[in-house]
Coordinates of C-alpha atoms in Angstrom, one line a residue:
X859 CA 105.5 93.4 87.3
X860 CA 106.9 90.3 89.0
X861 CA 109.2 88.3 86.7
X862 CA 110.0 84.7 87.7
X863 CA 112.9 83.3 85.8
X864 CA 112.9 79.6 85.0
X865 CA 115.7 77.2 84.0
X866 CA 115.0 73.9 82.2
X867 CA 115.4 72.2 85.6
X868 CA 112.8 74.5 87.2
X869 CA 110.1 73.4 84.8
X870 CA 110.7 69.9 85.9
X871 CA 110.5 70.9 89.5
X872 CA 107.1 72.7 89.3
X873 CA 104.8 71.5 92.0
X874 CA 101.0 72.0 92.5
X875 CA 99.5 72.0 96.0
X876 CA 96.3 70.0 96.4
X877 CA 94.6 72.7 98.6
X878 CA 95.2 76.2 100.0
X879 CA 97.7 77.0 102.7
X880 CA 95.9 78.0 106.0
X881 CA 98.2 80.9 106.9
X882 CA 98.1 82.5 103.4
X883 CA 94.3 82.2 103.5
X884 CA 94.1 83.7 106.9
X885 CA 96.2 86.7 105.9
X886 CA 94.6 87.2 102.5
X887 CA 91.1 87.0 104.1
X888 CA 92.1 89.9 106.4
X889 CA 92.6 92.0 103.2
X890 CA 89.2 91.1 102.0
X891 CA 87.8 91.9 105.4
X892 CA 89.3 95.4 105.3
X893 CA 88.5 96.2 101.6
X894 CA 86.5 93.4 99.9
X895 CA 86.1 92.7 96.3
X896 CA 82.3 92.5 95.6
X897 CA 82.7 88.7 95.4
X898 CA 83.4 88.6 99.1
X899 CA 80.9 91.2 100.2
X900 CA 78.3 88.8 101.7
X901 CA 81.0 86.9 103.6
X902 CA 82.5 90.2 104.9
X903 CA 79.1 91.3 106.3
X904 CA 78.5 88.0 108.0
X905 CA 82.1 87.7 109.3
X906 CA 82.1 91.2 110.7
X907 CA 78.9 90.6 112.6
X908 CA 80.3 87.4 114.1
X909 CA 83.6 89.0 115.0
X910 CA 81.8 91.9 116.7
X911 CA 79.6 89.5 118.6
X912 CA 82.6 87.6 119.8
X913 CA 84.3 90.8 121.0
X914 CA 87.3 90.4 118.7
X915 CA 87.8 94.1 117.8
X916 CA 91.3 94.3 119.5
X917 CA 92.3 91.1 117.7
X918 CA 91.3 92.5 114.3
X919 CA 93.1 95.8 114.9
X920 CA 96.3 93.9 115.7
X921 CA 96.0 91.6 112.7
X922 CA 95.2 94.3 110.2
X923 CA 98.1 96.4 111.6
X924 CA 100.6 93.6 111.0
X925 CA 99.1 92.4 107.7
X926 CA 97.9 95.6 106.0
X927 CA 96.7 95.8 102.4
X928 CA 99.9 97.1 100.9
X929 CA 102.8 96.0 98.7
X930 CA 104.4 94.5 101.8
X931 CA 103.4 92.5 104.8
X932 CA 105.8 90.3 106.9
X933 CA 106.8 86.9 105.4
X934 CA 106.9 85.3 108.8
X935 CA 103.0 85.4 108.9
X936 CA 103.0 82.7 106.1
X937 CA 105.8 80.3 107.1
X938 CA 107.5 78.4 104.2
X939 CA 106.2 75.0 103.5
X940 CA 102.6 74.1 102.7
X941 CA 100.6 74.2 105.9
X942 CA 96.9 73.0 106.1
X943 CA 96.8 72.7 109.9
X944 CA 96.2 76.0 111.7
X945 CA 98.1 75.1 114.9
X946 CA 101.1 74.0 112.8
X947 CA 101.0 77.3 110.9
X948 CA 100.7 79.4 114.1
X949 CA 103.5 77.5 115.7
X950 CA 105.6 78.3 112.7
X951 CA 104.8 82.0 113.1
X952 CA 105.6 82.1 116.8
X953 CA 108.9 80.2 116.4
X954 CA 110.3 82.8 113.9
X955 CA 113.9 83.8 114.8
X956 CA 114.1 87.2 116.6
X957 CA 116.4 88.7 114.0
X958 CA 113.9 88.0 111.3
X959 CA 111.0 89.3 113.4
X960 CA 112.8 92.6 113.9
X961 CA 113.9 92.9 110.3
X962 CA 110.4 92.3 108.9
X963 CA 108.5 94.4 111.4
X964 CA 111.0 97.3 110.8
X965 CA 110.5 96.9 107.0
X966 CA 106.7 97.0 107.5
X967 CA 106.9 100.1 109.7
X968 CA 109.2 101.8 107.2
X969 CA 106.9 101.0 104.3
X970 CA 103.9 102.4 106.2
X971 CA 105.8 105.4 107.7
X972 CA 104.1 104.9 111.1
X973 CA 105.2 104.4 114.7
X974 CA 105.8 100.9 116.1
X975 CA 103.0 101.0 118.6
X976 CA 101.5 97.5 119.3
X977 CA 103.9 95.9 116.9
X978 CA 107.1 96.7 118.8
X979 CA 106.7 93.7 121.2
X980 CA 106.3 91.4 118.2
X981 CA 109.4 92.8 116.5
X982 CA 111.4 92.3 119.7
X983 CA 110.2 88.7 120.0
X984 CA 108.7 89.2 123.4
X985 CA 106.7 86.1 124.4
X986 CA 103.5 88.0 125.6
X987 CA 103.3 89.9 122.4
X988 CA 103.8 86.7 120.3
X989 CA 101.2 84.9 122.4
X990 CA 98.7 87.7 121.7
X991 CA 99.4 87.4 118.0
X992 CA 98.9 83.7 118.1
X993 CA 95.7 84.0 120.0
X994 CA 94.4 86.6 117.7
X995 CA 95.1 84.5 114.6
X996 CA 93.4 81.5 116.3
X997 CA 90.3 83.4 117.4
X998 CA 89.9 85.2 114.0
X999 CA 90.2 81.9 112.1
X1000 CA 87.7 80.2 114.3
X1001 CA 85.1 82.9 113.9
X1002 CA 85.6 84.2 110.4
X1003 CA 87.0 81.3 108.4
X1004 CA 86.3 77.9 110.0
X1005 CA 82.5 78.1 109.7
X1006 CA 82.7 78.5 106.0
X1007 CA 85.8 76.3 105.2
X1008 CA 84.0 73.5 103.2
X1009 CA 82.9 75.8 100.5
X1010 CA 86.2 77.5 99.7
X1011 CA 88.0 74.2 100.0
X1012 CA 85.7 72.6 97.4
X1013 CA 86.3 75.6 95.1
X1014 CA 90.1 75.2 95.4
X1015 CA 90.0 71.5 94.9
X1016 CA 88.0 71.8 91.7
X1017 CA 90.4 74.4 90.4
X1018 CA 93.4 72.3 91.3
X1019 CA 92.0 69.3 89.6
X1020 CA 91.6 71.3 86.4
X1021 CA 95.2 72.6 86.6
X1022 CA 96.5 69.1 87.3
X1023 CA 94.7 67.8 84.2
X1024 CA 96.3 70.5 82.0
X1025 CA 99.7 69.7 83.6
X1026 CA 99.3 66.0 82.8
X1027 CA 97.9 66.4 79.3
X1028 CA 99.7 69.4 78.0
X1029 CA 102.7 70.0 80.2
X1030 CA 103.9 72.6 82.6
X1031 CA 104.3 75.4 80.2
X1032 CA 100.6 75.1 79.1
X1033 CA 99.5 75.1 82.7
X1034 CA 101.6 78.2 83.5
X1035 CA 100.1 80.1 80.6
X1036 CA 96.6 79.3 81.7
X1037 CA 97.0 79.7 85.4
X1038 CA 95.0 82.9 86.0
X1039 CA 94.4 86.4 84.5
X1040 CA 97.3 88.8 84.8
X1041 CA 99.8 86.1 84.3
X1042 CA 101.7 85.4 81.1
X1043 CA 104.3 82.7 80.2
X1044 CA 107.1 84.1 78.0
X1045 CA 109.7 81.4 78.1
X1046 CA 111.7 81.2 80.2
X1047 CA 110.0 84.0 82.2
X1048 CA 106.6 83.9 84.0
X1049 CA 105.3 87.5 84.1
X1050 CA 102.8 88.4 86.8
X1051 CA 100.9 91.6 87.2
X1052 CA 102.2 93.0 90.5
X1053 CA 102.1 96.2 92.5
X1054 CA 105.9 96.5 92.5
X1055 CA 108.7 95.6 90.1
X1056 CA 110.5 92.4 91.2
X1057 CA 112.7 89.7 89.6
X1058 CA 112.9 86.2 91.1
X1059 CA 115.4 83.7 89.8
X1060 CA 114.5 80.2 90.6
X1061 CA 118.0 78.9 89.9
X1062 CA 117.0 75.2 90.0
X1063 CA 114.9 75.5 93.2
X1064 CA 111.6 74.9 91.3
X1065 CA 108.3 76.7 92.1
X1066 CA 105.5 75.7 94.3
X1067 CA 102.0 76.7 93.1
X1068 CA 99.4 77.0 95.8
X1069 CA 95.7 77.7 95.0
X1070 CA 94.0 80.3 97.1
X1071 CA 90.3 81.2 97.6
X1072 CA 91.0 84.6 99.2
X1073 CA 93.8 85.7 96.9
X1074 CA 92.5 88.4 94.5
X1075 CA 93.6 90.6 91.6
X1076 CA 97.0 89.0 91.2
X1077 CA 99.1 86.0 92.4
X1078 CA 101.4 86.7 95.3
X1079 CA 104.7 85.3 96.7
X1080 CA 107.2 85.9 99.4
X1081 CA 108.9 89.3 99.6
X1082 CA 112.2 87.7 100.5
X1083 CA 113.7 86.1 97.4
X1084 CA 115.9 83.8 99.5
X1085 CA 112.8 82.0 100.9
X1086 CA 111.7 78.8 99.0
X1087 CA 109.9 80.0 95.8
X1088 CA 106.1 79.9 96.1
X1089 CA 103.3 81.5 94.1
X1090 CA 99.9 81.8 95.6
X1091 CA 97.4 82.1 92.8
X1092 CA 93.6 82.9 92.9
X1093 CA 91.3 80.0 92.0
X1094 CA 88.7 80.5 89.3
X1095 CA 85.5 82.0 90.8
X1096 CA 82.0 83.0 89.8
X1097 CA 80.6 86.5 90.2
X1098 CA 79.5 86.3 93.8
X1099 CA 80.0 84.0 96.9
X1100 CA 77.0 83.5 99.1
X1101 CA 78.5 81.7 102.2
X1102 CA 76.3 79.0 103.6
X1103 CA 75.7 79.5 107.3
X1104 CA 73.0 77.1 108.2
X1105 CA 73.8 74.8 111.1
X1106 CA 74.1 71.8 108.7
X1107 CA 76.4 73.5 106.3
X1108 CA 78.6 75.9 108.2
X1109 CA 81.0 73.3 109.7
X1110 CA 81.8 72.8 113.4
X1111 CA 84.1 75.9 113.8
X1112 CA 81.4 78.5 114.5
X1113 CA 79.1 76.0 116.3
X1114 CA 81.8 75.2 118.9
X1115 CA 82.4 78.9 119.5
X1116 CA 78.7 79.5 120.0
X1117 CA 78.4 76.6 122.3
X1118 CA 81.2 77.2 124.8
X1119 CA 82.7 80.6 123.8
X1120 CA 85.8 81.5 121.7
X1121 CA 88.2 81.2 124.6
X1122 CA 87.1 77.8 125.8
X1123 CA 86.9 76.6 122.3
X1124 CA 90.5 77.7 121.7
X1125 CA 91.5 75.9 125.0
X1126 CA 89.8 72.7 123.9
X1127 CA 91.6 72.7 120.6
X1128 CA 94.9 73.4 122.2
X1129 CA 94.6 70.6 124.7
X1130 CA 94.9 67.7 122.2
X1131 CA 98.0 66.8 124.3
X1132 CA 98.7 67.5 127.9
X1133 CA 99.6 71.1 128.9
X1134 CA 100.1 72.8 132.2
X1135 CA 97.9 75.6 133.4
X1136 CA 100.8 78.0 132.7
X1137 CA 101.1 76.8 129.1
X1138 CA 97.4 77.1 128.6
X1139 CA 97.4 80.6 130.0
X1140 CA 100.1 81.6 127.6
X1141 CA 98.3 80.2 124.6
X1142 CA 95.1 81.9 125.5
X1143 CA 96.8 85.2 126.6
X1144 CA 95.0 85.1 130.0
X1145 CA 96.2 84.9 133.6
X1146 CA 96.9 81.5 135.1
X1147 CA 93.9 81.8 137.4
X1148 CA 91.6 82.5 134.4
X1149 CA 93.1 79.6 132.5
X1150 CA 92.5 77.4 135.6
X1151 CA 88.9 78.4 135.7
X1152 CA 88.4 77.6 132.0
X1153 CA 90.1 74.2 132.4
X1154 CA 87.9 73.5 135.5
X1155 CA 84.7 74.3 133.5
X1156 CA 85.8 72.0 130.7
X1157 CA 86.7 69.3 133.2
X1158 CA 83.2 69.5 134.8
X1159 CA 81.7 69.1 131.4
X1160 CA 83.8 66.0 130.8
X1161 CA 85.7 67.5 128.0
X1162 CA 89.1 67.8 129.7
X1163 CA 90.9 65.5 132.2
X1164 CA 93.4 66.9 134.7
X1165 CA 96.3 64.9 136.2
X1166 CA 98.5 66.2 138.9
X1167 CA 102.3 65.6 138.5
X1168 CA 104.2 66.8 141.5
X1169 CA 103.5 70.5 141.9
X1170 CA 102.1 70.9 138.5
X1171 CA 98.9 69.7 136.7
X1172 CA 98.4 68.6 133.1
X1173 CA 95.2 69.2 131.3
X1174 CA 94.3 66.9 128.4
X1175 CA 91.3 66.7 126.1
X1176 CA 89.1 63.7 126.7
X1177 CA 87.6 61.5 124.0
X1178 CA 84.3 63.4 124.3
X1179 CA 86.2 66.7 124.0
X1180 CA 88.0 65.5 120.8
X1181 CA 84.6 64.3 119.3
X1182 CA 83.2 67.8 120.0
X1183 CA 86.2 69.5 118.4
X1184 CA 85.9 67.4 115.3
X1185 CA 82.1 67.5 115.1
X1186 CA 81.5 63.9 115.7

């Protein structure tokens, strides 16, 4: 049981996000990929095929190792603050202080009673390991989540609108009491069904409620009680989700991947501002020569412009490239 202790000030500082947080959705979707609720089974079958076709097996093994289905996964994977832009969220993950990386990876390894293996470099804050993590998150999101984003977002917004109406018409306590199954408001404590026993005292900090499409069974929050209090709660759903995958409905994420490949799609998204070949290589987790070849191919297609500055070059997405990224 998770018990969240409110003061009178905390009820006045209750906030409701308008849409899901991209990093929480990414991590929680990995849990459904590994062991899905029946609601997510059709999505899992489709996503697994797409991930296999894209050759992302190593990425998935890394991500499921660092974000396992258990009572603990590292908080740094879901940076504090509500994030809806993937690149902002990944930048938050990769800029985590080394001391925190080490502490949270050590806690994960202790909880799982397993050797460090591929996670040791992340725990040590080594740039190549962090770049691999960022690239894996980016590629996984592009293939497994982005193509289906409009549907889950619509579900979450409908749910949020209903919660907001209860909040405005009946007050914060009524909204808390009706938030989701497995949650009960016993003033001044919010009780949440949880796999471990925890107490969180808000102490005037308030609580940020964030809807989630991929959250299941029970709401979830940070493991570290010192982080800004947040509660990720599952939106109301029907019995089954049949993800729409037709070219007109699946969004531009998967279409871009299919058109130019996941690596060049990631490069095109990254080059919204000028970056050197070295920076591009680091973001893609490839050699500088490989990054240069990808940039050259995008340049020949008119999607990237390259400018020489002294001994270096800067690659920047063109207007055509930006329209392609955004599906114009």
